[in-house]
Each structure stands twice: as structure tokens, then as C-alpha cells.
CSV table of C-alpha atoms and ligand atoms in Angstrom, one decimal:
chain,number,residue,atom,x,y,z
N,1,UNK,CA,9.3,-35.8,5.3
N,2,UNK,CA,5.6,-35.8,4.2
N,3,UNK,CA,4.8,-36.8,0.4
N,4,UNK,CA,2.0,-36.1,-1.8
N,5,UNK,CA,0.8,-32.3,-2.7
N,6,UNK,CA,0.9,-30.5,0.7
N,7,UNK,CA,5.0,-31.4,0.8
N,8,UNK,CA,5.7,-28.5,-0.9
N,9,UNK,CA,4.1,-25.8,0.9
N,10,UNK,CA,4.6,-27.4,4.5
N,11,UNK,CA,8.1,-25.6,4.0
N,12,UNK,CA,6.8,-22.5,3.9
N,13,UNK,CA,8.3,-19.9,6.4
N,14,UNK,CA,5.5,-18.2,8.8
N,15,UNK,CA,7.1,-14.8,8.7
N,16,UNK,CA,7.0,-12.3,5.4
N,17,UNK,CA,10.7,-12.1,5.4
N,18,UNK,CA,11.2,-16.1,4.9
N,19,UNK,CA,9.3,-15.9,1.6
N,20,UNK,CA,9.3,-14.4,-1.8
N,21,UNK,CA,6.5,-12.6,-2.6
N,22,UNK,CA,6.2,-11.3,-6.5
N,23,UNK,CA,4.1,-8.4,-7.5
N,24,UNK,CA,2.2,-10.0,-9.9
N,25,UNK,CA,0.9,-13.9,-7.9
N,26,UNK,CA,-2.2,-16.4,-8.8
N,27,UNK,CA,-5.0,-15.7,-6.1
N,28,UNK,CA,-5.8,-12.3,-6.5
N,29,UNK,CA,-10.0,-13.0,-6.5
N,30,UNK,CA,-9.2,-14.5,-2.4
N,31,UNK,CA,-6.4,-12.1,-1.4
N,32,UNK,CA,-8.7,-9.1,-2.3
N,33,UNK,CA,-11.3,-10.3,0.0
N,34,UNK,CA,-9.4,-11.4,2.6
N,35,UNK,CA,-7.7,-7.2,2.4
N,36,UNK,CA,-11.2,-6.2,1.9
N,37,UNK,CA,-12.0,-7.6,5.5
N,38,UNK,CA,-8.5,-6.5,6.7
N,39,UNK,CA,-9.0,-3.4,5.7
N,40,UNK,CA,-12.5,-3.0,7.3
N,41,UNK,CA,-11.1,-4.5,10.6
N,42,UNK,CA,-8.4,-1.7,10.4
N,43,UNK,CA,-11.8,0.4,10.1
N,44,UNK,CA,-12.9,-1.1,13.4
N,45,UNK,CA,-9.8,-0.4,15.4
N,46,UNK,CA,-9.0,-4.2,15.1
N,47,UNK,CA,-5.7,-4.5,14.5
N,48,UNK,CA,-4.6,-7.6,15.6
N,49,UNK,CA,-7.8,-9.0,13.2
N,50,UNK,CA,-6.4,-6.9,10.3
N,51,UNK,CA,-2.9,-8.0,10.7
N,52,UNK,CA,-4.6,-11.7,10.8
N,53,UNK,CA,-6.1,-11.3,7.3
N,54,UNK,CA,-3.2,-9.1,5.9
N,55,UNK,CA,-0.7,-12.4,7.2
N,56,UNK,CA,-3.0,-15.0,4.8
N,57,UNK,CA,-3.6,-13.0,2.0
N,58,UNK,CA,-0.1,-13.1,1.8
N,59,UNK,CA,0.6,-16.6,2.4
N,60,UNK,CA,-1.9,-17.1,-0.7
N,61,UNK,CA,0.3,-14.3,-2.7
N,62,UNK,CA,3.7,-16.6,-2.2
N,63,UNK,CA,1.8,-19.8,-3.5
N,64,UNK,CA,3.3,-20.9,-6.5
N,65,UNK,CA,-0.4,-21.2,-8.9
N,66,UNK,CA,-3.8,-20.7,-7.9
N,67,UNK,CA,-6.0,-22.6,-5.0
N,68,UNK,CA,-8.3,-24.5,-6.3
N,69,UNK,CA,-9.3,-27.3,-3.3
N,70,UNK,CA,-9.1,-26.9,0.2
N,71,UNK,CA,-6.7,-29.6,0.4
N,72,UNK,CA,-4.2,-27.6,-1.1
N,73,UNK,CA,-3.9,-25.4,1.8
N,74,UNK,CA,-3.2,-27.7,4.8
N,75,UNK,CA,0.0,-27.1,6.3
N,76,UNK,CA,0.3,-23.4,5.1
N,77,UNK,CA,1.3,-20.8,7.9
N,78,UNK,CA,-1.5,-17.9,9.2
N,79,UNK,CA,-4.3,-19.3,7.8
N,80,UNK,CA,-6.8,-19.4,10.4
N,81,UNK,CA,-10.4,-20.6,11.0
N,82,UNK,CA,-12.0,-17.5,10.3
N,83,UNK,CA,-9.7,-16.8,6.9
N,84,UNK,CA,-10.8,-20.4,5.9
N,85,UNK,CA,-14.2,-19.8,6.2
N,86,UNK,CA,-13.8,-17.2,3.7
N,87,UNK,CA,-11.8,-19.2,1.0
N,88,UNK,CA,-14.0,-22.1,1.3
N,89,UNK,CA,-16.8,-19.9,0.4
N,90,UNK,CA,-15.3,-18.3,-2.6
N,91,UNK,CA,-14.0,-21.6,-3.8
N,92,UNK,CA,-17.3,-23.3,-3.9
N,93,UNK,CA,-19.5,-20.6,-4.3
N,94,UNK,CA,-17.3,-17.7,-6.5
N,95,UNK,CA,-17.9,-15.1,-3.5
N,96,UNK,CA,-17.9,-14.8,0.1
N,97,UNK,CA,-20.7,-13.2,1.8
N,98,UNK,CA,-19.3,-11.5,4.7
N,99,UNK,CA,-17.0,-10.1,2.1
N,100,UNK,CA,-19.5,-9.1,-0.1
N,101,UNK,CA,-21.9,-7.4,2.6
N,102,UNK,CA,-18.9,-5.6,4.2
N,103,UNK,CA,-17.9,-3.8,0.9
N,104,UNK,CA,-21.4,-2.7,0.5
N,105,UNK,CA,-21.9,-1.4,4.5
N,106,UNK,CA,-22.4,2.0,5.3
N,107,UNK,CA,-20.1,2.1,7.6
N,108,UNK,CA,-17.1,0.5,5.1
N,109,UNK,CA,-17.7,2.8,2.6
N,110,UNK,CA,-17.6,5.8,4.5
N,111,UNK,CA,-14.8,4.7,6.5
N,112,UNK,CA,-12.8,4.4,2.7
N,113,UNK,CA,-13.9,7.8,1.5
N,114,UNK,CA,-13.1,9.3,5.0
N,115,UNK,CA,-9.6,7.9,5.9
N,116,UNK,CA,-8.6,8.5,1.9
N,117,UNK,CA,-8.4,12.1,2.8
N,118,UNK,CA,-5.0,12.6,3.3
N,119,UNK,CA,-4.1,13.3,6.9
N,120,UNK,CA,-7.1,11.0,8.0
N,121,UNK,CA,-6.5,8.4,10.1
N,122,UNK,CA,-9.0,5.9,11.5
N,123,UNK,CA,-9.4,7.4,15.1
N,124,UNK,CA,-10.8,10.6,12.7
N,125,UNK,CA,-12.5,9.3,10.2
N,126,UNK,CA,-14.7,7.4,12.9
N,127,UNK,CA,-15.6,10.7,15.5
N,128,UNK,CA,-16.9,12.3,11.8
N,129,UNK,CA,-18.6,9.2,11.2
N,130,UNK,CA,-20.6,9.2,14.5
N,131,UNK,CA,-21.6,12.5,13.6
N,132,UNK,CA,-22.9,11.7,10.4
N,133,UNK,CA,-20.4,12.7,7.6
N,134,UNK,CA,-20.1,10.2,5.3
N,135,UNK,CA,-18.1,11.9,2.4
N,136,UNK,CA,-14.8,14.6,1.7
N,137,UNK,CA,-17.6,16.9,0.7
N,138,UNK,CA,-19.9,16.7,3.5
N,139,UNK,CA,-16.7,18.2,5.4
N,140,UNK,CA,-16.9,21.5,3.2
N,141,UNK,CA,-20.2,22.7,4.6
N,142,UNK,CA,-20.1,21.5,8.0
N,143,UNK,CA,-18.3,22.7,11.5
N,144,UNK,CA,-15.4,20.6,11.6
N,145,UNK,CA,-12.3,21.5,12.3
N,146,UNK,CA,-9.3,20.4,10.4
N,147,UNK,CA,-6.0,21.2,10.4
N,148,UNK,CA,-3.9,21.8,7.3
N,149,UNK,CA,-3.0,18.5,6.2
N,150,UNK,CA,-6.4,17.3,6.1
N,151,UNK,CA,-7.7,21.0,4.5
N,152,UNK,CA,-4.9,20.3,1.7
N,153,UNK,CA,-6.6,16.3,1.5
N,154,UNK,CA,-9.9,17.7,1.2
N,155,UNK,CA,-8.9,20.2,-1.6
N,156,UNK,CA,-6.8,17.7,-3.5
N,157,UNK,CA,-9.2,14.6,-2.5
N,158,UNK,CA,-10.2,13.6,-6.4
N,159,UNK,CA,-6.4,14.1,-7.6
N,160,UNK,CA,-5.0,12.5,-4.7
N,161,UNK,CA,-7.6,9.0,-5.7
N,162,UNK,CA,-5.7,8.6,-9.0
N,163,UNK,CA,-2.9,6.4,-8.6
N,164,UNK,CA,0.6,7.6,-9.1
N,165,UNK,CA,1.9,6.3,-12.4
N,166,UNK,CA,5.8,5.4,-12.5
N,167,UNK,CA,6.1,7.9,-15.6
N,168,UNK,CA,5.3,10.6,-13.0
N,169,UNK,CA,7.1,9.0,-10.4
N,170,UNK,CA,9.9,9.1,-12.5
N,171,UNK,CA,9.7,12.4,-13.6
N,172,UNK,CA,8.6,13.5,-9.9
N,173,UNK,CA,12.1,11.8,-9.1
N,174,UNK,CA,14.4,14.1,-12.1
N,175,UNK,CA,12.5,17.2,-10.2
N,176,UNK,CA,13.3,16.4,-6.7
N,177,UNK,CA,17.1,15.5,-8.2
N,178,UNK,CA,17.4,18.8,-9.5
N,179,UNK,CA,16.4,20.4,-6.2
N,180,UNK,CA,19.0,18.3,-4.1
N,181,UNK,CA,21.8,19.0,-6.9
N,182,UNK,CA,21.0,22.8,-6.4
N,183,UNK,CA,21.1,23.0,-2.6
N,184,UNK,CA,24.0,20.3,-1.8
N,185,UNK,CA,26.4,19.1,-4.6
N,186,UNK,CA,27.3,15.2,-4.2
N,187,UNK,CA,24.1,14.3,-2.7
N,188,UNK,CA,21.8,11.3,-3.9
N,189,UNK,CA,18.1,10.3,-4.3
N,190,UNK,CA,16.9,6.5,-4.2
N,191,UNK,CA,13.2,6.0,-5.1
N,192,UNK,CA,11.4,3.3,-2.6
N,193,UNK,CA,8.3,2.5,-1.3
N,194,UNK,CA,6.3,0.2,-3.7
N,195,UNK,CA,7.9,1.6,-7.0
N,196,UNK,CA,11.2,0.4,-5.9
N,197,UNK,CA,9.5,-3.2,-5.5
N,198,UNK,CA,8.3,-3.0,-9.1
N,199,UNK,CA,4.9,-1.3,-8.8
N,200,UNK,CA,3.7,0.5,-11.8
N,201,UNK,CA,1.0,2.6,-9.9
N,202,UNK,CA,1.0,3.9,-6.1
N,203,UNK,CA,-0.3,6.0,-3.9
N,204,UNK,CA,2.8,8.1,-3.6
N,205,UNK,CA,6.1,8.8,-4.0
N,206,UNK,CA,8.8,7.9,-1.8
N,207,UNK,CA,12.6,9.3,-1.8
N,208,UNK,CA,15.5,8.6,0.6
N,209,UNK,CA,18.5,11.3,0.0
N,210,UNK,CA,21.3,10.7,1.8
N,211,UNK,CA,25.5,12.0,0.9
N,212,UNK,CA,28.5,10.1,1.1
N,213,UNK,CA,30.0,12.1,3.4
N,214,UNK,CA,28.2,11.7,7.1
N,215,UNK,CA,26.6,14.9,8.5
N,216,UNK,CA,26.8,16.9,5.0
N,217,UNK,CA,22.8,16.1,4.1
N,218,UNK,CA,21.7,17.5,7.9
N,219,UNK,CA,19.2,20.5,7.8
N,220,UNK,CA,19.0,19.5,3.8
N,221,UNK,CA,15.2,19.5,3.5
N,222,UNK,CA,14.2,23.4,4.5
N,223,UNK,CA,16.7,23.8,1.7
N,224,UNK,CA,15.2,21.7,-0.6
N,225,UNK,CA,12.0,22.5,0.2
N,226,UNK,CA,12.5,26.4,-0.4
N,227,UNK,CA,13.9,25.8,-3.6
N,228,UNK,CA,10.8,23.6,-4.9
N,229,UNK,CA,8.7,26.0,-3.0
N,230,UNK,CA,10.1,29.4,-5.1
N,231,UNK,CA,9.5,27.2,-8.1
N,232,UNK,CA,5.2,26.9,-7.4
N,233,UNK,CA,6.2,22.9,-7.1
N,234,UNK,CA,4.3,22.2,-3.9
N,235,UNK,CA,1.1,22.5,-2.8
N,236,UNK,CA,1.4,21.3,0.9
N,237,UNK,CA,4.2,20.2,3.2
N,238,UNK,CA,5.6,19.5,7.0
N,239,UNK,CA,9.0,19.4,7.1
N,240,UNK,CA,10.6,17.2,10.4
N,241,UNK,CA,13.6,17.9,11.9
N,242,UNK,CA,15.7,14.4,12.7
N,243,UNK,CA,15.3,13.4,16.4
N,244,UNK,CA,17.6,10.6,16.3
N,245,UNK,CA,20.5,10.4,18.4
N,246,UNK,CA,22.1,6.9,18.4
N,247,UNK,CA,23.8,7.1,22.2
N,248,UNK,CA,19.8,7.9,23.4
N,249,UNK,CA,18.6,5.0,22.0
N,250,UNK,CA,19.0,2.0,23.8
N,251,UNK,CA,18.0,0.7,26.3
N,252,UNK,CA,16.4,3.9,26.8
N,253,UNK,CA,14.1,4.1,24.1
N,254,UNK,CA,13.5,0.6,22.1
N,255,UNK,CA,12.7,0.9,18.5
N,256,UNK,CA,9.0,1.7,17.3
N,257,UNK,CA,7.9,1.5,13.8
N,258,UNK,CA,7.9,5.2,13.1
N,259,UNK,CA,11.6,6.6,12.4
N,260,UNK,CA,13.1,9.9,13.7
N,261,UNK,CA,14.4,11.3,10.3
N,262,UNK,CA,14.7,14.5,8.8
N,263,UNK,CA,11.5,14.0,6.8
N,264,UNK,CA,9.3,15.6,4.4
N,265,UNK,CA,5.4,14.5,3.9
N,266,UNK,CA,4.3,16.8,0.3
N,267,UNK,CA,1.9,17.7,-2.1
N,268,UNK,CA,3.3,18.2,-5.4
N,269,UNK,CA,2.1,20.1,-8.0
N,270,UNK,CA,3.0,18.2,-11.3
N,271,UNK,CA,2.6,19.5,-14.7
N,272,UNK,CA,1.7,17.4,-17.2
N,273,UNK,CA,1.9,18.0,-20.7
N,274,UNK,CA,3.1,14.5,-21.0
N,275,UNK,CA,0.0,13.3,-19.6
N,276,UNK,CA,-2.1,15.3,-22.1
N,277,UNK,CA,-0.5,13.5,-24.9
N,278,UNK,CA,-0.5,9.7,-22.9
N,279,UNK,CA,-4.1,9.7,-22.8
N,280,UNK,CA,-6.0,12.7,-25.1
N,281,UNK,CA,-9.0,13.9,-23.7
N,282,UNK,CA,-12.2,11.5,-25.2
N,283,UNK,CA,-14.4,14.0,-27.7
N,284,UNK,CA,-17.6,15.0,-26.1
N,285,UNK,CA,-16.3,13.5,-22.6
N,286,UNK,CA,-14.1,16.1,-21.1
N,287,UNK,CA,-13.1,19.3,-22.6
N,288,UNK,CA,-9.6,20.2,-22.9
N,289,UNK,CA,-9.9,23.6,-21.0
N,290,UNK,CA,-12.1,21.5,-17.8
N,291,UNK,CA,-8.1,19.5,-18.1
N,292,UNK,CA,-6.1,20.8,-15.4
N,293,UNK,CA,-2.5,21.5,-16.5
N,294,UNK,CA,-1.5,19.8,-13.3
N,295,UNK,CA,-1.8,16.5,-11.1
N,296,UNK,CA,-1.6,16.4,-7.1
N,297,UNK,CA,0.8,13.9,-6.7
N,298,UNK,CA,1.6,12.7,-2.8
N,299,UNK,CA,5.7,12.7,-2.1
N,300,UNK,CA,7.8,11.5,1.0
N,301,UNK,CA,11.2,12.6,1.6
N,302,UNK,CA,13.1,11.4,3.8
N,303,UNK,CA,17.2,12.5,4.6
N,304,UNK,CA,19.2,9.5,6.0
N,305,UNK,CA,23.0,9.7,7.2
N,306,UNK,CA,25.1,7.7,5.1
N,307,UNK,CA,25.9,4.8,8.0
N,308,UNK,CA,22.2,4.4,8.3
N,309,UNK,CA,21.8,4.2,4.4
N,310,UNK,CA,20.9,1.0,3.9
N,311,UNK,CA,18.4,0.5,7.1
N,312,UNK,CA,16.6,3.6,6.0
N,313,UNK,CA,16.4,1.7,2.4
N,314,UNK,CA,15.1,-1.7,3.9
N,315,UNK,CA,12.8,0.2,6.4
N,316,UNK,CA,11.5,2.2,3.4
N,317,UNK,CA,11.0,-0.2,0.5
N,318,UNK,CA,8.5,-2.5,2.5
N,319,UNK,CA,5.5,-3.8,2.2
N,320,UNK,CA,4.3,-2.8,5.0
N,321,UNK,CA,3.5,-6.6,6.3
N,322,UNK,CA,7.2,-7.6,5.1
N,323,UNK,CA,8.9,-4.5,7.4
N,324,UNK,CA,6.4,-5.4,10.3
N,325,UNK,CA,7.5,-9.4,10.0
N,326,UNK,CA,11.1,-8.2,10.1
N,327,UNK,CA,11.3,-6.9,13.2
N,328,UNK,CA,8.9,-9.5,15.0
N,329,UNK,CA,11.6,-11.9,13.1
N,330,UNK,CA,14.4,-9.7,14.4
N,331,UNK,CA,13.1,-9.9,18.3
N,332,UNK,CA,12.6,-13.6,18.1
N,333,UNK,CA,16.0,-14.0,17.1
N,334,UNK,CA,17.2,-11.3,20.4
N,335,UNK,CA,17.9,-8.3,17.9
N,336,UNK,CA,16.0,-5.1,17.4
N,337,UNK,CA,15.4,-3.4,14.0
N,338,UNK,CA,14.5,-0.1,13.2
N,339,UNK,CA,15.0,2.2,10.1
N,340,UNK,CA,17.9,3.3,11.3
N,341,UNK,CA,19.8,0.3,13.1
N,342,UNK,CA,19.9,-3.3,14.3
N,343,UNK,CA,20.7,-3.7,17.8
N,344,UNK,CA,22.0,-7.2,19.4
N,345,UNK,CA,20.3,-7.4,22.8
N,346,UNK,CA,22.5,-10.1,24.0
N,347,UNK,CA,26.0,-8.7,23.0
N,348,UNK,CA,24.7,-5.1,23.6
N,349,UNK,CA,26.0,-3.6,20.5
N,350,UNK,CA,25.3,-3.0,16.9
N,351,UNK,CA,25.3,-4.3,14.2
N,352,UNK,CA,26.5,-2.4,11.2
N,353,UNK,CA,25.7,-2.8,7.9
N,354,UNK,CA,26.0,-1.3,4.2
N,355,UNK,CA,23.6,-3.0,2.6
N,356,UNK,CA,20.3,-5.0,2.5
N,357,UNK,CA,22.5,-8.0,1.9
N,358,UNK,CA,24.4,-7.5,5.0
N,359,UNK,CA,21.3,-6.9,7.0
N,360,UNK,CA,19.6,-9.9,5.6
N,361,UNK,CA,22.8,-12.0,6.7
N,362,UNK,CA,22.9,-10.3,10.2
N,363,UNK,CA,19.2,-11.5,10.7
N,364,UNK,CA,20.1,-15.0,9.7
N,365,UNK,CA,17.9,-14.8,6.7
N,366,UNK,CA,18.2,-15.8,2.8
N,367,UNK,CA,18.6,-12.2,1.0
N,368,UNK,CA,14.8,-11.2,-0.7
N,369,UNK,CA,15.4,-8.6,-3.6
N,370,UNK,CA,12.7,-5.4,-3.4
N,371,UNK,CA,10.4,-7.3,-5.9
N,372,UNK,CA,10.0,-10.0,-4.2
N,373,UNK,CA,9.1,-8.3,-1.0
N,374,UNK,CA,5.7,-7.3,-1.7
N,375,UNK,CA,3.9,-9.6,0.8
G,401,CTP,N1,7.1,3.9,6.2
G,401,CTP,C1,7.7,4.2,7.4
G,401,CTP,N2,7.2,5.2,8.2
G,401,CTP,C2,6.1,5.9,7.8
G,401,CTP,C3,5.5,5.6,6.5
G,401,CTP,C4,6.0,4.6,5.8
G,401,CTP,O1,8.6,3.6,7.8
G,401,CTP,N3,5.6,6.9,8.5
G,401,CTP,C5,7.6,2.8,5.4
G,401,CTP,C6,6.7,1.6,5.5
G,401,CTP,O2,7.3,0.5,6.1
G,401,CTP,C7,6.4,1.2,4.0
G,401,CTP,C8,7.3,2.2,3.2
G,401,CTP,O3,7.7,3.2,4.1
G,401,CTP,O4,6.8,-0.1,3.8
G,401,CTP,C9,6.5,2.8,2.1
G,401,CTP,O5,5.3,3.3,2.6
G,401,CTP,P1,4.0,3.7,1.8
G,401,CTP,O6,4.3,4.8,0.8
G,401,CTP,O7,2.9,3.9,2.7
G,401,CTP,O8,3.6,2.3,1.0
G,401,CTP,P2,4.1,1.7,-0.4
G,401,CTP,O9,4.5,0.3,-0.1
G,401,CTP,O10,5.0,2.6,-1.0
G,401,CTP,O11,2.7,1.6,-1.1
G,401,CTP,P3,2.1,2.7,-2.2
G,401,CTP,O12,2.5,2.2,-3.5
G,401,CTP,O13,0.6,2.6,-2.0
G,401,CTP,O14,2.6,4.0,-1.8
G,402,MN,MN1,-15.5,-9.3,9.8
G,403,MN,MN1,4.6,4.7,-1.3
G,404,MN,MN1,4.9,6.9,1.5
């Protein structure tokens, strides 16, 4: 074994899922530039550069204080040339320049208002680009088509920028209970996504209902849906049916990242006197009657059978980078992971599970609670 400074982080894991990552971490000035430039090569169809940057910002988020000398780094995982480059620079100099002239491009910025919208992804936001839109509201005026998710982002686009708080999560979460009670007695809600991993903001909400009794929840959603829908609740939705069908799946059809459940991507239209009285409107600023009684608030639904409970809750709680290093960790190891099973290539059968424990020990890996997933 090695002494001196660098022992210490020569142990740590290369893959998201071998490390704890807390919410709150020491080296938030370098892992915002180093998501700044991830997220602009996600803006140049760059993934496998993106995924490069995402994978160091998050080795720097496990560390256990702040970087202050190159040194400090050497032996840590994913930290490449390019992402060192970067570091050096804001360590000697307080700022990196490549960072600093991406956030102000043209091309950056416009790329971050367009893909904001809600149903925008990259491939779009780039094709309006090229043909000169540059803002939500240049799409008002102009000949483009869009289809109703992205008419719903562009209506919504200035409530839909405000982060989700986890008061309104919360009470987003008593609504959507009350709407599953009514349609199908027994059932249960479990918040995920980010909130579950101890986020107090988001960009959405995220629910997995499932009921103790297999088959009971299928065809749940239209239900729940109506029933928030006769109430003036939502303001947009697509409900998906569940295409999953276990006997299909392998070797037929290996697991990809997006899951086949019965799932509902929403607006929600929250009221918020609650809000009013959180943060009263300055004098002179904003009048109370330009308030809107109501927030846009962004809400994922997703039904899950019972026996594939706790792989929807894993699957679902991510980060994103953790998920995406599970299942690279899962195919090293010959097993395949999705949201809704782990497969054993070698024996050809699966493995069950009831919990993230059980999953964790399946994979061979140390158990990491939801807050400590947040790589
Ligand atoms: N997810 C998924 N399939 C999708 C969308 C999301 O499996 N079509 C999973 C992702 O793995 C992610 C989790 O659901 O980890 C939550 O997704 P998302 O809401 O996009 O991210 P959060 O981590 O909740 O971040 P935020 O607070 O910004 O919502
Ligand atoms: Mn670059
Ligand atoms: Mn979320
Ligand atoms: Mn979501």
C-alpha cells in the first residue's frame, strides 16, 4: 500500500455505485464547471464527452473536503486530461476559460432556453437553432410546429423555470394520494427522483404507485388521471399503457434505459395559498392581483407491479450518473439491470429481489442509502 496523501483516495471505486455521494460535498465552484461543459457537450450531441465530465464532477463530489493542489488528485478515477485542464485552471487562476466563454456562447445559451421547454430535447432544440430561434418566445410568432407537449412547455415555460420546492412536492404528493385512495383502496405512493435522495428543490415530481396485491394497480392511471382531471388539477398529460411482459424480455429484447411502465408524464396545476403566505408579495415589486393563484408544477407517475417494486424504486431514485453506472457495473459483472429486473446472463434466470438492499447484495455491492446516491 502507498503512504502519504493520495492513499486515501487511490481506493476510490471508478463506478457511481462504489461510492457515496452526499447532497451537500466541498467542490461545488469545479463540479459546476465541469456540468457546465457537460451540459454544453450534451448540447453538441456529444455524449460520450458529456458522460466524461458528468463522471469527474462526481468523483470531485465524493471527496471528502475541497481540492486545493493538483497533487491531491492523482490516483482518483475519470479524471481525464481534458477535465484536468479545467481544474488546474480554476485552482490557480479562480476560473476556467473554456468554461467561462461556453456559458456566455450563443449557441449555449440558446441551447439552455430551448431544451428547458418541456418536451424539448436536443435533436429539437438544435433544427430551431439553425433556423434562428433563440428563445421560448421566438416560437410564439413563428411557423413551427409543435406538438402538445412542447405547446403546454411553451405556455408554462416561466412557471416550469422555478424549482419545485419539497413543501409543494409534499403537498403535490397528499393530492396525488388522495386520487389513488379514491380509484383503488390499498394502493401506495413512494416519492423518488431527487426528493427522495434529500433534495429540497427539483425540477419535478416523481411518484411510483404500486399495491400489494400483484395485477390490482394495472390500468390504474386513466383512473387516476380522470379523477385529478374532473378536479381542474392538470394542465397537460400522456398517459402510457405498460408494455412490459417479463417472458418477452430476454434474450429477445435486452434492457435499455427507458422502462415499459404504466406511466404518466403531467402538468399540475397547484394552488398555492401556502405559497402566498411563505413569501408575501414585495410592496411596489409585484402586485398581488399580477400573483397567480396557482404554480405549474412538472409530475411523473409511474404504476409498478408489486414484484418489481423495489427495481422500479432503485431505477427511479437515481441520479441519473448513479442509475447509468449500475447497469455498466451490472454487465461487467454478467448481469443485466433494468427498472424492472436483474437478469443473470450466465445462469439464465432472475434474480428477485424486495428491496434496494437485496439488489445491492445481488450486484455484489456495499448497500448506498438514496442520499448518498446523488453522484
Ligand atoms: N428516469 C427513468 N426514465 C425516464 C426518466 C427518468 O428511468 N424516462 C429515472 C432516472 O434514472 C432518474 C430518475 O428517474 O434517476 C429521476 O429522474 P428526473 O426526475 O429526471 O431526475 P431527478 O434526479 O429527480 O432530478 P430533479 O430533481 O431535477 O427532478
Ligand atoms: Mn468543450
Ligand atoms: Mn425528478
Ligand atoms: Mn422525473
Amino acid at each position: 500500500a502507498k503512504s502519504g496523501p493520495s492513499a486515501v483516495t487511490n481506493t476510490m471505486g471508478a463506478y457511481a455505485c462504489q461510492r457515496k455521494t452526499p447532497l451537500e460535498h466541498h467542490n461545488a465552484v469545479l463540479t459546476d464547471a465541469l456540468l457546465l461543459l457537460a451540459e454544453n457537450a450534451d448540447f453538441c450531441t456529444n455524449e460520450g464527452r458529456s458522460v466524461a465530465f458528468k463522471r469527474a464532477a462526481s468523483v470531485l463530489k465524493a471527496l471528502p473536503g475541497p481540492v486545493r493542489r493538483m497533487e491531491e488528485l492523482q490516483g482518483l478515477p475519470c479524471l481525464g486530461e481534458h477535465c484536468q485542464r479545467v481544474i488546474k485552471e480554476i485552482l490557480e487562476h479562480g476560473a476556467s476559460s473554456e468554461v467561462e466563454m461556453t456559458r456566455h456562447s450563443e449557441h449555449y445559451q440558446a441551447m439552455k432556453a430551448l431544451t428547458g421547454i418541456f418536451g424539448v430535447g436536443v435533436k429539437t432544440a438544435e433544427q430551431w437553432h439553425r433556423a434562428g430561434i433563440r428563445h421560448p418566445a421566438d416560437l410564439v410568432s413563428s411557423e413551427h410546429k409543435l406538438n402538445r407537449a412542447q405547446r403546454a412547455g411553451v405556455e408554462y415555460y416561466e412557471h416550469l423555470r422555478v424549482p419545485v420546492t419539497k413543501a409543494e412536492a409534499d403537498r403535490i404528493g397528499e393530492i396525488v394520494k388522495r386520487a389513488v385512495d379514491a380509484v383503488l383502496l390499498g394502493a401506495e405512493i413512494t416519492l423518488t427522483g431527487g426528493f427522495r435522495r434529500g433534495k429540497q428543490t427539483g425540477h419535478d415530481v416523481d411518484f411510483l404507485i404500486t399495491h400489494p396485491d400483484e395485477g390490482r394497480e394495472e390500468g390504474l392511471l386513466p383512473k387516476v388521471v380522470s379523477w385529478l382531471e374532473a378536479r381542474d388539477l392538470l394542465l397537460y398529460q400522456k398517459t402510457n399503457k405498460n408494455s412490459y411482459l417479463e417472458a418477452k424480455e430476454w434474450p429477445a429484447r435486452p434492457p435499455s434505459n427507458m422502462d415499459r411502465f404504466e406511466r404518466c408524464f403531467s402538468i399540475f396545476k397547484l394552488q398555492r395559498p401556502w405559497a402566498a403566505l411563505e413569501e408575501p408579495p414585495q410592496s411596489g415589486e409585484r402586485g398581488a392581483a399580477e400573483t397567480p393563484g396557482w404554480k405549474a408544477v412538472r409530475v411523473d407517475l409511474v404504476v409498478t407491479p408489486v414484484s418489481q417494486f423495489a427495481f422500479a424504486l432503485l431505477g427511479w431514485t437515481g441520479s441519473q450518473l448513479f442509475e447509468r453506472d449500475l447497469r455498466r457495473w451490472a454487465g461487467q459483472k454478467g448481469m443485466s439491470l433494468s427498472s424492472h429486473a436483474l437478469y443473470d446472463c450466465e445462469q439464465k434466470r432472475y434474480l428477485r429481489a424486495t428491496s434496494e438492499e437485496e439488489i445491492f447484495a445481488h450486484l455484489g455491492l456495499e448497500y448506498i442509502p438514496p442520499g448518498e446516491r446523488n453522484a
